[in-house]
Coordinates of C-alpha atoms in Angstrom, one line a residue:
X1 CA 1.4 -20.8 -17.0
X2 CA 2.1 -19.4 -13.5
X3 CA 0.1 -17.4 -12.1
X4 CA 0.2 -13.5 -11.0
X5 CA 0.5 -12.7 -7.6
X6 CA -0.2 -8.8 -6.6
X7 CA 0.8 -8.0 -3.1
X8 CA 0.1 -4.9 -0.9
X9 CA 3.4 -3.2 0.7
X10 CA 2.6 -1.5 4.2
X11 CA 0.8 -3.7 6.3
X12 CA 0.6 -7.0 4.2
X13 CA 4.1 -7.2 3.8
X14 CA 5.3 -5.6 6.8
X15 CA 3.9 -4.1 10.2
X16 CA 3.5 -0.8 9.2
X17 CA 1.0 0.0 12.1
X18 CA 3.2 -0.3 15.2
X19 CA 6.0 1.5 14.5
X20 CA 6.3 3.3 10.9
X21 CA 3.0 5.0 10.6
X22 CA 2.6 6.8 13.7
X23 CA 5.9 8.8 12.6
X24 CA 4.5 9.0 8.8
X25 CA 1.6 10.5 10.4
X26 CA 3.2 12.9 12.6
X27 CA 5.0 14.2 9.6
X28 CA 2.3 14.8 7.7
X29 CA 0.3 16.0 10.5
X30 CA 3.2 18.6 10.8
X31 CA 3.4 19.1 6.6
X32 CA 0.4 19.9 6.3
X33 CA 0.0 22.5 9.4
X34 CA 2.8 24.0 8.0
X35 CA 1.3 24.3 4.3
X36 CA -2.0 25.1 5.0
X37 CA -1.2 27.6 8.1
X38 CA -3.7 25.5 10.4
X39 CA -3.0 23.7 14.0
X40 CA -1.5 20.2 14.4
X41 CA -5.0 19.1 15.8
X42 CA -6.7 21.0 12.7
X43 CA -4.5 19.0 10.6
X44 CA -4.8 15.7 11.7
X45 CA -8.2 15.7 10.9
X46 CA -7.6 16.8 7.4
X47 CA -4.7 14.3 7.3
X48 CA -8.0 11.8 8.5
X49 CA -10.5 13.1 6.4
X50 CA -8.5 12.8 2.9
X51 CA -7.2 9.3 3.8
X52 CA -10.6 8.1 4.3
X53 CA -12.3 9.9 1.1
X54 CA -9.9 9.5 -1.1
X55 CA -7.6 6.4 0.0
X56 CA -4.7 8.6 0.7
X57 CA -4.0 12.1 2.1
X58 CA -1.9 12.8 -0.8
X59 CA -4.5 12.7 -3.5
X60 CA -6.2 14.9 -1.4
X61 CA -4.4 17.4 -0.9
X62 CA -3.5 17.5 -4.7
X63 CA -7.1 18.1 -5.6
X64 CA -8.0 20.6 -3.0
X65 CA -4.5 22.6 -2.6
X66 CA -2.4 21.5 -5.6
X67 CA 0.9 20.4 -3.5
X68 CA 3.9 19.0 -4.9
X69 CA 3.6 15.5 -4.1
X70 CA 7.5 15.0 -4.7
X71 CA 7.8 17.3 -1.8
X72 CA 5.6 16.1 0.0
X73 CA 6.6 12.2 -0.2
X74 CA 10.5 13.3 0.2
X75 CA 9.2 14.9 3.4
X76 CA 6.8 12.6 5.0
X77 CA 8.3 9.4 3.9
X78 CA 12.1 9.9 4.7
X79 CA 13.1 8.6 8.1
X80 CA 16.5 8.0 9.5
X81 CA 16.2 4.4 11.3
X82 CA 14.0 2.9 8.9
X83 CA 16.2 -0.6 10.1
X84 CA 14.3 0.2 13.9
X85 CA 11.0 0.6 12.9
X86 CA 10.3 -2.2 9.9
X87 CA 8.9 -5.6 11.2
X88 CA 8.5 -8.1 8.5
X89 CA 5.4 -10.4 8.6
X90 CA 6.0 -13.9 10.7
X91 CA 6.7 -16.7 7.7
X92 CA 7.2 -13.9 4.9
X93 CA 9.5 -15.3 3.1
X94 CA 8.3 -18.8 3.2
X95 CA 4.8 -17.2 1.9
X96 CA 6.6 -15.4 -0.9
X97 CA 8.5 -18.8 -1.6
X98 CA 4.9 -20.6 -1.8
X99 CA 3.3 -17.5 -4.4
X100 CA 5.6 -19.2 -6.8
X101 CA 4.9 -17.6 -9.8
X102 CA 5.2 -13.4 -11.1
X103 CA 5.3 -11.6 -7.8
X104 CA 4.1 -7.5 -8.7
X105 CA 4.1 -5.4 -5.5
X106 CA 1.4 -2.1 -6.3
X107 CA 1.4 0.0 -3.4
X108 CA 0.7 3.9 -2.6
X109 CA 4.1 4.2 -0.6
X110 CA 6.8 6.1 -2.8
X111 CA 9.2 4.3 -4.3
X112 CA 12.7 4.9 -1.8
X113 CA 10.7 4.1 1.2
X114 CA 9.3 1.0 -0.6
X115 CA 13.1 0.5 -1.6
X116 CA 14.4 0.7 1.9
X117 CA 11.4 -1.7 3.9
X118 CA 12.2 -4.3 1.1
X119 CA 16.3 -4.3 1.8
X120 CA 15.4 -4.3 5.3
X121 CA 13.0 -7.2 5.5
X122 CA 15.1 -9.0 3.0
X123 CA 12.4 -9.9 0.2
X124 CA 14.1 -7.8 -3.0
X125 CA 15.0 -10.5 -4.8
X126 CA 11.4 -12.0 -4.2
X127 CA 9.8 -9.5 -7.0
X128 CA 9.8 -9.1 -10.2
X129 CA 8.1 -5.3 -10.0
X130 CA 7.2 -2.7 -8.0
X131 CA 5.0 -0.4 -8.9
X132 CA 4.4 2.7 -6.6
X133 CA 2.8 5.8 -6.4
X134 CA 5.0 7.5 -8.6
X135 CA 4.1 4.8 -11.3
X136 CA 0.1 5.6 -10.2
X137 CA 0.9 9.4 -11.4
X138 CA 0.3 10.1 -8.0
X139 CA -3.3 8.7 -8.1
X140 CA -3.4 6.0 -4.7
X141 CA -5.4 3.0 -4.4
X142 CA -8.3 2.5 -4.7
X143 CA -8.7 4.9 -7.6
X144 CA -9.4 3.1 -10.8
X145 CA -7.3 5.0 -12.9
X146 CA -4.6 3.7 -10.9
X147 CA -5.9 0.2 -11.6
X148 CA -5.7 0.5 -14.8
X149 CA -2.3 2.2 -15.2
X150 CA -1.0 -0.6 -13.3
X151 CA -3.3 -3.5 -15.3
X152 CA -2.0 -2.2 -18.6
X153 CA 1.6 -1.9 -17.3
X154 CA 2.1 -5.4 -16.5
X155 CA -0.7 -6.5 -18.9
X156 CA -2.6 -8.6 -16.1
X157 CA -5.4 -11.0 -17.3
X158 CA -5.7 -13.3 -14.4
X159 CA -3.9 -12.5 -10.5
X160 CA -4.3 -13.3 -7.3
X161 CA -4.4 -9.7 -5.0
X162 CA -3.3 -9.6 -1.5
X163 CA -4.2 -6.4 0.4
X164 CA -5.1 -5.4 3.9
X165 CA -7.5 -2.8 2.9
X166 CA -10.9 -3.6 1.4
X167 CA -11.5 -0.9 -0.4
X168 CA -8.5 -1.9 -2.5
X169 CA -9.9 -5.0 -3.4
X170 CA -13.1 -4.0 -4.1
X171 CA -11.9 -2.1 -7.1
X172 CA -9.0 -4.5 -8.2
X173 CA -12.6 -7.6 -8.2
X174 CA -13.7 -4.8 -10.6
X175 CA -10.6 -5.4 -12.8
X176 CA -11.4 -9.1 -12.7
X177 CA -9.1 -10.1 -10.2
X178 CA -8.9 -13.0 -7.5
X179 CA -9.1 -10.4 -4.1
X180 CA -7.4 -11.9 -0.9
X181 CA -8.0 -9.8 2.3
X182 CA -5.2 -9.6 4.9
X183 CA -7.3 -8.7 7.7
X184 CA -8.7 -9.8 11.4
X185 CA -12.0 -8.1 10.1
X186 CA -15.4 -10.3 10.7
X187 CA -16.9 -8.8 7.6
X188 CA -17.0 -10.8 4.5
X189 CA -17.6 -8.5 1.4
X190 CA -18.7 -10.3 -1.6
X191 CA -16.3 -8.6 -3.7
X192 CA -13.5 -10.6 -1.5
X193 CA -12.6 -14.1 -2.5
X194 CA -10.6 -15.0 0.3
X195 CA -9.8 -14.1 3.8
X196 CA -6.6 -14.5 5.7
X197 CA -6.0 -13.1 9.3
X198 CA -1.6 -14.2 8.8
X199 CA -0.1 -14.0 6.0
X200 CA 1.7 -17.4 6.3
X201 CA -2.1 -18.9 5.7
X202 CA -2.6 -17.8 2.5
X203 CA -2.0 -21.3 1.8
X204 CA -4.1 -22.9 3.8
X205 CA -7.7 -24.1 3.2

């Protein structure tokens, strides 16, 4: 039997950091000032503060103000030159080729901006589900009810789980998994199996 391979969207898959999440940010810098009634500067470090207690700014503001995450995704994630702003990891699709096996992307992006960074860097065909944040019920990574919608879903025994955030891992090692950190991060976590500074080396030994 092949095996499972679980891959991370933002980041692992693509260079989110550069380009894309500074304007993500700014939007929901500017979302959330606008919903709550507080400055830019007050909501940036709410933006800040629910990204690092929670794993994502959405669940937090959910809990503590009850937003419409619809709304909010629609209006944080749309962005007119997506095609300017994605840069695909070097070797990604020779490191997709090599995962041969089921390929599952789980990530906390919504599901048209995961859409669009696929088309872009070319790798749709290279998966044989997605599962977002809309499939989470809105609950991110590294919440473990999300891990479980998403191990029941797929019903995942064994997988190997790629990721550039630790926290991630830690929960999916939890589930049993094989944990793979995408990171240029001198800690080594026990909960991590493997670490990997490119993603064309997840291959190598």
């Amino acid at each position: 039997m092949k095996p499972v391979w679980i891959f991370d969207l933002d980041n692992t898959l693509h260079d989110a950091q550069t380009k894309i999440f500074p304007i993500v940010n700014d939007k929901m810098n500017q979302y959330i000032s606008s919903t709550l009634k507080i400055s830019i500067e007050e909501a940036n470090k709410v933006r800040t503060q629910y990204w690092d207690e929670y794993g994502a700014t959405l669940q937090g503001l959910i809990e503590n103000y009850n937003i419409d995450p619809i709304d909010f995704l629609d209006k944080t994630h749309t962005i007119t030159n997506f095609k300017d702003l994605v840069i695909p990891m070097p070797n990604l699709k020779e490191a997709l080729t090599l995962a041969d096996g089921k390929r599952i992307i789980y990530t906390n992006a919504p599901k048209n901006y995961t859409n669009h960074v696929l088309k872009i860097c070319e790798i749709e065909d290279y998966f044989d589900e997605i599962f977002t944040i809309e499939d989470s019920n809105f609950k991110p990574k590294p919440n473990k009810d999300s891990m479980k919608l998403f191990i029941k879903k797929y019903n995942i025994k064994e997988a190997y789980f790629v990721d550039d955030v630790k926290e991630n891992l830690k929960t999916a090692k939890q589930f049993g998994l094989s944990t793979i950190w995408l990171t240029s991060n001198e800690d080594n976590p026990i909960y991590i199996d493997k670490k990997i500074s490119k993603l064309r080396d997840l291959f190598s030994y």
